[in-house]
Structures are given as structure tokens and as C-alpha cells.
Amino acid sequence: MGNCLKCFQSSSSSSAAPTLPTSQSLPNALQNLNANNSCQAATSIGNCYDIVQSNANDRPRETDELLSNRTPLKPANNCDTKRNSFKSLGLLNGSAPTMSDIITTAVKESMEVSHQALNKLFEIYKDPDEEDMILTDGIERLCLDLNYQPDEFAILVLAWCLDASQMCRFTRTEFIDGLHKMRADSIENIRLRLEHTIEMLKVDSEMFKQLYRFTFRFGLEPDQRVLSLEMAIDLWKLVFTVQTPDLFSNWVNFLDKHPNIRRIPKDTWNMYLNFTEQCDIDNYDDTEAWPSLFDDFVEYEKNRALEMATVHDDDNNNDDPLQCHVKAGGDMRHVS
């Protein structure tokens, strides 16, 4: 269902999002609850890293760690850690629990979640022909009630929170279990949780890394192991909504200019985040274990910069009156 993102983008561009009540217009009791929950969540974030540390030796190493001969957190020989690519989003190589563990730990509030309310919420959006599925129409109605467009970053975060297995579909189990872990059993609470999670993603690099890796799996067509280039670019643009790498527009331009690049495998997807954090064009080391596509990109950018510098020098020479006079004199002597 990879084409669903395109469908959502087309539909969202043709109709404006309705104006629904925001968190400012909620009852005072809900506002007070949100304030208390935020405080409790903030004090619980530290536990996320306790979980990360305790599970560090139990999880198989990820592909980007296996491809690189560097130790975690150690930059390449000529690649200093490049903080200005992600000003508040430094990538941490290492272990992490699932997204559900992070969210559950971070939002351990005293509020009870009603299983009956979750089932009623599912019934509102479920497909009439699929008893245990929320499909495209239901997801669009859910997005409208949340006051989001289906192709917004917040909906990608929602899919991540629900651990959705594919685009344009939430199963009953994904929807109910995911919202239970989010501690949200109403539209208002779902939106509040999403807003809080998005703020956490802006500052928590390990949390963003989990979302980034989920995005690749989420965009895959059934039974496929690689993303089409078009889908990969759309998903890169979406996942980097809150933090955009310095060279991202150059990267997309490079991919567009090379029609022979048709697929993006998982290794390339995962390591692109490392690349944007650790290196730029000047300090890139092609002897490191980067995908060959990154070598081609760096070479392309260096050649493009050289061409631009040459054109700039030629323009400066043409603007120099002395150079123009000498050139004109030489032309006159040649004519005589």
C-alpha cells in the first residue's frame, strides 16, 4: 500500500483542514491533567535510558553498526561529530528498546485507560467490510477529528506509537494496544499525547532514531525489502519535518538527477542518518564502511562545487575593466 501516501497527499492538497478545538479550548480539568501528566512524564524520561542500558547487551547489532568498524559514539578518523547538522538531535549508535517501551515508560501517569472506551473508539473508524481493520477512509476520518492531514508528521508519529505494520491500515490489536500504551482513550488525549511525543522527538536522539528506522519498515510494500526511490524521498521529507539535515536538499537533488538509482535498501536508509550526523562533504572519508551511494554523492557535490567556483572566477574576470581592456586591445591588434 505504498501508494497510499501519494493518495493522502493529493487529497490533502485539494481540501483545507477543518478547524477543530485545540488544546487551548479543552475544559480546564483536561488542561490541568495535561500539565500534571507532562510533569510526571518529564521525571520519567530518565527511566528510558535505564531501559536502554539494561537491554544493550541483549539486542543484535544493527546494520549500520555492523557496516562500520568504528566503536559506538566514536566518529570516523576524518569525520568529527557534526553537531550543526542536527543542532538538538545528535545520533547515538547503540541499543534501544521498542518504541512502545519508550512511550510507556515516558508517560506513566496515574490516569486509568478505559478498555471499553478504546473499543468504542475503534468501532467509530473501523471499515464496514473489515471487522478488525481501520482502512483508508477510517484513517482519513480519524485524522480530520485529530485536526491533522493524513500526510502530516504527526500521523507518522501516531503510526509509530501504534506500531502499525503497514501504511493505510490499523488493525484492532495495533489500535487498542497502541493507544493503551499511550494512555489515551479519547481524541483529545490522543492529540495531547502526540503533541508531547513530537516535542520529545525534537530533543531525544535515541527516540528519533527509533522513529526513523520504523519509517523504513512502514513504507515498504508487502513482501518487499527495499523502498522505491520515490517513496524513500517522500518518507525522508516526512521524517525530517522537525529536524532537516544541512545537505538534505543536495541529497534529494542528487537522487533526482540520477535516474539509474531506483531503490533504497535498509542499510542505506539506516546509515544516511549516521552520515548526516558525522560527516559533511569536506571531511568525508571514503575508506570508511559507507554505502557506495554516499561515495557517489560526495564526488558529485565536489565536482559541482568545482564547476561553480570556475564559473564564478570567469564572471569576476569579465567584470574587471583592466582585463576587458587588455582583451579588447589584443583583439584590435589581431584585426590589424
PDB file of N, CA and C in Angstrom, residues 181-254:
ATOM      1  N   LYS A 181      -0.998   1.862  25.537  1.00  0.00           N
ATOM      2  CA  LYS A 181       0.364   2.193  25.953  1.00  0.00           C
ATOM      3  C   LYS A 181       0.614   3.703  25.935  1.00  0.00           C
ATOM      4  N   MET A 182      -0.119   4.399  25.071  1.00  0.00           N
ATOM      5  CA  MET A 182      -0.026   5.861  25.046  1.00  0.00           C
ATOM      6  C   MET A 182      -0.817   6.503  26.181  1.00  0.00           C
ATOM      7  N   ARG A 183      -1.636   5.732  26.891  1.00  0.00           N
ATOM      8  CA  ARG A 183      -2.533   6.250  27.924  1.00  0.00           C
ATOM      9  C   ARG A 183      -3.506   7.268  27.331  1.00  0.00           C
ATOM     10  N   ALA A 184      -4.127   6.882  26.216  1.00  0.00           N
ATOM     11  CA  ALA A 184      -5.053   7.780  25.532  1.00  0.00           C
ATOM     12  C   ALA A 184      -6.277   6.999  25.081  1.00  0.00           C
ATOM     13  N   ASP A 185      -7.454   7.398  25.545  1.00  0.00           N
ATOM     14  CA  ASP A 185      -8.680   6.704  25.145  1.00  0.00           C
ATOM     15  C   ASP A 185      -9.725   7.659  24.598  1.00  0.00           C
ATOM     16  N   SER A 186      -9.289   8.849  24.147  1.00  0.00           N
ATOM     17  CA  SER A 186     -10.196   9.811  23.526  1.00  0.00           C
ATOM     18  C   SER A 186      -9.415  10.601  22.487  1.00  0.00           C
ATOM     19  N   ILE A 187     -10.135  11.245  21.579  1.00  0.00           N
ATOM     20  CA  ILE A 187      -9.493  12.058  20.545  1.00  0.00           C
ATOM     21  C   ILE A 187      -8.647  13.159  21.183  1.00  0.00           C
ATOM     22  N   GLU A 188      -9.192  13.798  22.217  1.00  0.00           N
ATOM     23  CA  GLU A 188      -8.453  14.882  22.868  1.00  0.00           C
ATOM     24  C   GLU A 188      -7.144  14.376  23.460  1.00  0.00           C
ATOM     25  N   ASN A 189      -7.183  13.220  24.121  1.00  0.00           N
ATOM     26  CA  ASN A 189      -5.966  12.685  24.743  1.00  0.00           C
ATOM     27  C   ASN A 189      -4.966  12.185  23.704  1.00  0.00           C
ATOM     28  N   ILE A 190      -5.459  11.625  22.605  1.00  0.00           N
ATOM     29  CA  ILE A 190      -4.539  11.195  21.541  1.00  0.00           C
ATOM     30  C   ILE A 190      -3.756  12.391  21.027  1.00  0.00           C
ATOM     31  N   ARG A 191      -4.462  13.496  20.776  1.00  0.00           N
ATOM     32  CA  ARG A 191      -3.772  14.683  20.261  1.00  0.00           C
ATOM     33  C   ARG A 191      -2.762  15.225  21.279  1.00  0.00           C
ATOM     34  N   LEU A 192      -3.136  15.263  22.543  1.00  0.00           N
ATOM     35  CA  LEU A 192      -2.213  15.726  23.576  1.00  0.00           C
ATOM     36  C   LEU A 192      -0.969  14.846  23.640  1.00  0.00           C
ATOM     37  N   ARG A 193      -1.167  13.534  23.551  1.00  0.00           N
ATOM     38  CA  ARG A 193      -0.028  12.615  23.596  1.00  0.00           C
ATOM     39  C   ARG A 193       0.873  12.814  22.374  1.00  0.00           C
ATOM     40  N   LEU A 194       0.263  13.011  21.214  1.00  0.00           N
ATOM     41  CA  LEU A 194       1.053  13.233  20.001  1.00  0.00           C
ATOM     42  C   LEU A 194       1.876  14.510  20.114  1.00  0.00           C
ATOM     43  N   GLU A 195       1.258  15.572  20.606  1.00  0.00           N
ATOM     44  CA  GLU A 195       1.990  16.833  20.762  1.00  0.00           C
ATOM     45  C   GLU A 195       3.165  16.665  21.712  1.00  0.00           C
ATOM     46  N   HIS A 196       2.945  15.952  22.807  1.00  0.00           N
ATOM     47  CA  HIS A 196       4.018  15.718  23.777  1.00  0.00           C
ATOM     48  C   HIS A 196       5.129  14.862  23.172  1.00  0.00           C
ATOM     49  N   THR A 197       4.752  13.822  22.430  1.00  0.00           N
ATOM     50  CA  THR A 197       5.743  12.939  21.820  1.00  0.00           C
ATOM     51  C   THR A 197       6.580  13.676  20.783  1.00  0.00           C
ATOM     52  N   ILE A 198       5.958  14.528  19.994  1.00  0.00           N
ATOM     53  CA  ILE A 198       6.689  15.296  18.983  1.00  0.00           C
ATOM     54  C   ILE A 198       7.714  16.207  19.646  1.00  0.00           C
ATOM     55  N   GLU A 199       7.347  16.822  20.774  1.00  0.00           N
ATOM     56  CA  GLU A 199       8.316  17.657  21.491  1.00  0.00           C
ATOM     57  C   GLU A 199       9.485  16.823  22.007  1.00  0.00           C
ATOM     58  N   MET A 200       9.214  15.611  22.477  1.00  0.00           N
ATOM     59  CA  MET A 200      10.290  14.724  22.931  1.00  0.00           C
ATOM     60  C   MET A 200      11.211  14.334  21.780  1.00  0.00           C
ATOM     61  N   LEU A 201      10.631  14.104  20.599  1.00  0.00           N
ATOM     62  CA  LEU A 201      11.425  13.702  19.442  1.00  0.00           C
ATOM     63  C   LEU A 201      12.409  14.795  19.018  1.00  0.00           C
ATOM     64  N   LYS A 202      12.096  16.038  19.318  1.00  0.00           N
ATOM     65  CA  LYS A 202      12.981  17.135  18.934  1.00  0.00           C
ATOM     66  C   LYS A 202      14.275  17.146  19.740  1.00  0.00           C
ATOM     67  N   VAL A 203      14.265  16.545  20.922  1.00  0.00           N
ATOM     68  CA  VAL A 203      15.435  16.614  21.801  1.00  0.00           C
ATOM     69  C   VAL A 203      16.012  15.249  22.161  1.00  0.00           C
ATOM     70  N   ASP A 204      15.270  14.186  21.924  1.00  0.00           N
ATOM     71  CA  ASP A 204      15.713  12.836  22.305  1.00  0.00           C
ATOM     72  C   ASP A 204      16.198  12.096  21.065  1.00  0.00           C
ATOM     73  N   SER A 205      17.507  12.022  20.883  1.00  0.00           N
ATOM     74  CA  SER A 205      18.077  11.445  19.668  1.00  0.00           C
ATOM     75  C   SER A 205      17.812   9.953  19.539  1.00  0.00           C
ATOM     76  N   GLU A 206      17.820   9.232  20.646  1.00  0.00           N
ATOM     77  CA  GLU A 206      17.574   7.787  20.583  1.00  0.00           C
ATOM     78  C   GLU A 206      16.127   7.505  20.197  1.00  0.00           C
ATOM     79  N   MET A 207      15.233   8.316  20.704  1.00  0.00           N
ATOM     80  CA  MET A 207      13.818   8.187  20.358  1.00  0.00           C
ATOM     81  C   MET A 207      13.599   8.474  18.877  1.00  0.00           C
ATOM     82  N   PHE A 208      14.242   9.522  18.358  1.00  0.00           N
ATOM     83  CA  PHE A 208      14.113   9.836  16.930  1.00  0.00           C
ATOM     84  C   PHE A 208      14.689   8.715  16.074  1.00  0.00           C
ATOM     85  N   LYS A 209      15.772   8.122  16.528  1.00  0.00           N
ATOM     86  CA  LYS A 209      16.382   7.029  15.778  1.00  0.00           C
ATOM     87  C   LYS A 209      15.406   5.864  15.615  1.00  0.00           C
ATOM     88  N   GLN A 210      14.640   5.574  16.687  1.00  0.00           N
ATOM     89  CA  GLN A 210      13.642   4.514  16.595  1.00  0.00           C
ATOM     90  C   GLN A 210      12.549   4.863  15.594  1.00  0.00           C
ATOM     91  N   LEU A 211      12.082   6.115  15.614  1.00  0.00           N
ATOM     92  CA  LEU A 211      11.081   6.551  14.640  1.00  0.00           C
ATOM     93  C   LEU A 211      11.636   6.466  13.224  1.00  0.00           C
ATOM     94  N   TYR A 212      12.875   6.900  13.034  1.00  0.00           N
ATOM     95  CA  TYR A 212      13.498   6.908  11.705  1.00  0.00           C
ATOM     96  C   TYR A 212      13.557   5.492  11.136  1.00  0.00           C
ATOM     97  N   ARG A 213      13.955   4.528  11.945  1.00  0.00           N
ATOM     98  CA  ARG A 213      14.060   3.148  11.459  1.00  0.00           C
ATOM     99  C   ARG A 213      12.689   2.524  11.235  1.00  0.00           C
ATOM    100  N   PHE A 214      11.729   2.877  12.081  1.00  0.00           N
ATOM    101  CA  PHE A 214      10.361   2.408  11.859  1.00  0.00           C
ATOM    102  C   PHE A 214       9.846   2.892  10.505  1.00  0.00           C
ATOM    103  N   THR A 215      10.184   4.123  10.125  1.00  0.00           N
ATOM    104  CA  THR A 215       9.650   4.733   8.908  1.00  0.00           C
ATOM    105  C   THR A 215       9.999   3.904   7.673  1.00  0.00           C
ATOM    106  N   PHE A 216      11.202   3.328   7.643  1.00  0.00           N
ATOM    107  CA  PHE A 216      11.579   2.482   6.502  1.00  0.00           C
ATOM    108  C   PHE A 216      10.647   1.277   6.408  1.00  0.00           C
ATOM    109  N   ARG A 217      10.473   0.578   7.517  1.00  0.00           N
ATOM    110  CA  ARG A 217       9.600  -0.611   7.502  1.00  0.00           C
ATOM    111  C   ARG A 217       8.169  -0.234   7.171  1.00  0.00           C
ATOM    112  N   PHE A 218       7.705   0.875   7.710  1.00  0.00           N
ATOM    113  CA  PHE A 218       6.338   1.321   7.494  1.00  0.00           C
ATOM    114  C   PHE A 218       6.058   1.613   6.023  1.00  0.00           C
ATOM    115  N   GLY A 219       7.066   2.082   5.282  1.00  0.00           N
ATOM    116  CA  GLY A 219       6.870   2.443   3.888  1.00  0.00           C
ATOM    117  C   GLY A 219       7.007   1.306   2.897  1.00  0.00           C
ATOM    118  N   LEU A 220       7.397   0.129   3.362  1.00  0.00           N
ATOM    119  CA  LEU A 220       7.597  -0.997   2.450  1.00  0.00           C
ATOM    120  C   LEU A 220       6.284  -1.523   1.892  1.00  0.00           C
ATOM    121  N   GLU A 221       6.318  -1.875   0.629  1.00  0.00           N
ATOM    122  CA  GLU A 221       5.209  -2.629   0.045  1.00  0.00           C
ATOM    123  C   GLU A 221       5.204  -4.035   0.647  1.00  0.00           C
ATOM    124  N   PRO A 222       4.043  -4.691   0.708  1.00  0.00           N
ATOM    125  CA  PRO A 222       4.007  -6.063   1.214  1.00  0.00           C
ATOM    126  C   PRO A 222       4.991  -6.968   0.476  1.00  0.00           C
ATOM    127  N   ASP A 223       5.735  -7.747   1.240  1.00  0.00           N
ATOM    128  CA  ASP A 223       6.699  -8.720   0.713  1.00  0.00           C
ATOM    129  C   ASP A 223       7.897  -8.067   0.013  1.00  0.00           C
ATOM    130  N   GLN A 224       8.106  -6.766   0.224  1.00  0.00           N
ATOM    131  CA  GLN A 224       9.265  -6.094  -0.348  1.00  0.00           C
ATOM    132  C   GLN A 224      10.289  -5.802   0.743  1.00  0.00           C
ATOM    133  N   ARG A 225      11.562  -5.718   0.339  1.00  0.00           N
ATOM    134  CA  ARG A 225      12.632  -5.452   1.307  1.00  0.00           C
ATOM    135  C   ARG A 225      13.362  -4.146   1.027  1.00  0.00           C
ATOM    136  N   VAL A 226      13.003  -3.459  -0.051  1.00  0.00           N
ATOM    137  CA  VAL A 226      13.614  -2.175  -0.385  1.00  0.00           C
ATOM    138  C   VAL A 226      12.503  -1.178  -0.715  1.00  0.00           C
ATOM    139  N   LEU A 227      12.815   0.113  -0.521  1.00  0.00           N
ATOM    140  CA  LEU A 227      11.880   1.163  -0.876  1.00  0.00           C
ATOM    141  C   LEU A 227      12.119   1.625  -2.297  1.00  0.00           C
ATOM    142  N   SER A 228      11.064   1.939  -3.008  1.00  0.00           N
ATOM    143  CA  SER A 228      11.238   2.629  -4.280  1.00  0.00           C
ATOM    144  C   SER A 228      11.840   4.000  -3.978  1.00  0.00           C
ATOM    145  N   LEU A 229      12.582   4.548  -4.929  1.00  0.00           N
ATOM    146  CA  LEU A 229      13.232   5.839  -4.700  1.00  0.00           C
ATOM    147  C   LEU A 229      12.196   6.924  -4.413  1.00  0.00           C
ATOM    148  N   GLU A 230      11.089   6.926  -5.144  1.00  0.00           N
ATOM    149  CA  GLU A 230      10.057   7.940  -4.941  1.00  0.00           C
ATOM    150  C   GLU A 230       9.501   7.877  -3.526  1.00  0.00           C
ATOM    151  N   MET A 231       9.220   6.663  -3.045  1.00  0.00           N
ATOM    152  CA  MET A 231       8.696   6.518  -1.697  1.00  0.00           C
ATOM    153  C   MET A 231       9.740   6.908  -0.659  1.00  0.00           C
ATOM    154  N   ALA A 232      10.999   6.541  -0.903  1.00  0.00           N
ATOM    155  CA  ALA A 232      12.066   6.877   0.043  1.00  0.00           C
ATOM    156  C   ALA A 232      12.212   8.387   0.191  1.00  0.00           C
ATOM    157  N   ILE A 233      12.181   9.110  -0.916  1.00  0.00           N
ATOM    158  CA  ILE A 233      12.311  10.572  -0.857  1.00  0.00           C
ATOM    159  C   ILE A 233      11.126  11.178  -0.101  1.00  0.00           C
ATOM    160  N   ASP A 234       9.911  10.700  -0.387  1.00  0.00           N
ATOM    161  CA  ASP A 234       8.730  11.211   0.317  1.00  0.00           C
ATOM    162  C   ASP A 234       8.843  10.963   1.826  1.00  0.00           C
ATOM    163  N   LEU A 235       9.305   9.775   2.199  1.00  0.00           N
ATOM    164  CA  LEU A 235       9.410   9.447   3.617  1.00  0.00           C
ATOM    165  C   LEU A 235      10.549  10.204   4.282  1.00  0.00           C
ATOM    166  N   TRP A 236      11.663  10.424   3.574  1.00  0.00           N
ATOM    167  CA  TRP A 236      12.744  11.249   4.120  1.00  0.00           C
ATOM    168  C   TRP A 236      12.226  12.657   4.418  1.00  0.00           C
ATOM    169  N   LYS A 237      11.501  13.226   3.465  1.00  0.00           N
ATOM    170  CA  LYS A 237      10.960  14.573   3.673  1.00  0.00           C
ATOM    171  C   LYS A 237      10.015  14.601   4.870  1.00  0.00           C
ATOM    172  N   LEU A 238       9.243  13.544   5.036  1.00  0.00           N
ATOM    173  CA  LEU A 238       8.282  13.495   6.130  1.00  0.00           C
ATOM    174  C   LEU A 238       8.967  13.327   7.483  1.00  0.00           C
ATOM    175  N   VAL A 239       9.888  12.372   7.587  1.00  0.00           N
ATOM    176  CA  VAL A 239      10.500  12.078   8.880  1.00  0.00           C
ATOM    177  C   VAL A 239      11.440  13.191   9.334  1.00  0.00           C
ATOM    178  N   PHE A 240      11.983  13.960   8.382  1.00  0.00           N
ATOM    179  CA  PHE A 240      12.868  15.071   8.737  1.00  0.00           C
ATOM    180  C   PHE A 240      12.100  16.387   8.888  1.00  0.00           C
ATOM    181  N   THR A 241      10.798  16.308   9.120  1.00  0.00           N
ATOM    182  CA  THR A 241       9.998  17.516   9.284  1.00  0.00           C
ATOM    183  C   THR A 241      10.493  18.369  10.447  1.00  0.00           C
ATOM    184  N   VAL A 242      10.811  17.740  11.573  1.00  0.00           N
ATOM    185  CA  VAL A 242      11.186  18.507  12.765  1.00  0.00           C
ATOM    186  C   VAL A 242      12.666  18.866  12.784  1.00  0.00           C
ATOM    187  N   GLN A 243      13.499  18.125  12.064  1.00  0.00           N
ATOM    188  CA  GLN A 243      14.934  18.398  12.005  1.00  0.00           C
ATOM    189  C   GLN A 243      15.420  18.048  10.606  1.00  0.00           C
ATOM    190  N   THR A 244      15.881  19.034   9.864  1.00  0.00           N
ATOM    191  CA  THR A 244      16.328  18.803   8.490  1.00  0.00           C
ATOM    192  C   THR A 244      17.846  18.904   8.401  1.00  0.00           C
ATOM    193  N   PRO A 245      18.536  17.877   7.909  1.00  0.00           N
ATOM    194  CA  PRO A 245      19.994  17.940   7.763  1.00  0.00           C
ATOM    195  C   PRO A 245      20.420  19.052   6.813  1.00  0.00           C
ATOM    196  N   ASP A 246      21.633  19.554   7.023  1.00  0.00           N
ATOM    197  CA  ASP A 246      22.132  20.663   6.206  1.00  0.00           C
ATOM    198  C   ASP A 246      22.142  20.340   4.714  1.00  0.00           C
ATOM    199  N   LEU A 247      22.560  19.137   4.358  1.00  0.00           N
ATOM    200  CA  LEU A 247      22.745  18.779   2.954  1.00  0.00           C
ATOM    201  C   LEU A 247      21.559  18.003   2.378  1.00  0.00           C
ATOM    202  N   PHE A 248      20.422  18.051   3.059  1.00  0.00           N
ATOM    203  CA  PHE A 248      19.308  17.219   2.622  1.00  0.00           C
ATOM    204  C   PHE A 248      18.805  17.604   1.239  1.00  0.00           C
ATOM    205  N   SER A 249      18.667  18.896   0.957  1.00  0.00           N
ATOM    206  CA  SER A 249      18.200  19.319  -0.371  1.00  0.00           C
ATOM    207  C   SER A 249      19.194  18.912  -1.459  1.00  0.00           C
ATOM    208  N   ASN A 250      20.500  18.941  -1.137  1.00  0.00           N
ATOM    209  CA  ASN A 250      21.514  18.478  -2.091  1.00  0.00           C
ATOM    210  C   ASN A 250      21.373  16.983  -2.342  1.00  0.00           C
ATOM    211  N   TRP A 251      21.093  16.241  -1.285  1.00  0.00           N
ATOM    212  CA  TRP A 251      20.916  14.789  -1.388  1.00  0.00           C
ATOM    213  C   TRP A 251      19.733  14.445  -2.288  1.00  0.00           C
ATOM    214  N   VAL A 252      18.615  15.116  -2.081  1.00  0.00           N
ATOM    215  CA  VAL A 252      17.428  14.863  -2.898  1.00  0.00           C
ATOM    216  C   VAL A 252      17.696  15.251  -4.352  1.00  0.00           C
ATOM    217  N   ASN A 253      18.379  16.373  -4.569  1.00  0.00           N
ATOM    218  CA  ASN A 253      18.725  16.797  -5.923  1.00  0.00           C
ATOM    219  C   ASN A 253      19.618  15.767  -6.617  1.00  0.00           C
ATOM    220  N   PHE A 254      20.575  15.226  -5.873  1.00  0.00           N
ATOM    221  CA  PHE A 254      21.462  14.193  -6.422  1.00  0.00           C
ATOM    222  C   PHE A 254      20.665  12.965  -6.842  1.00  0.00           C
TER     223      PHE A 254
END
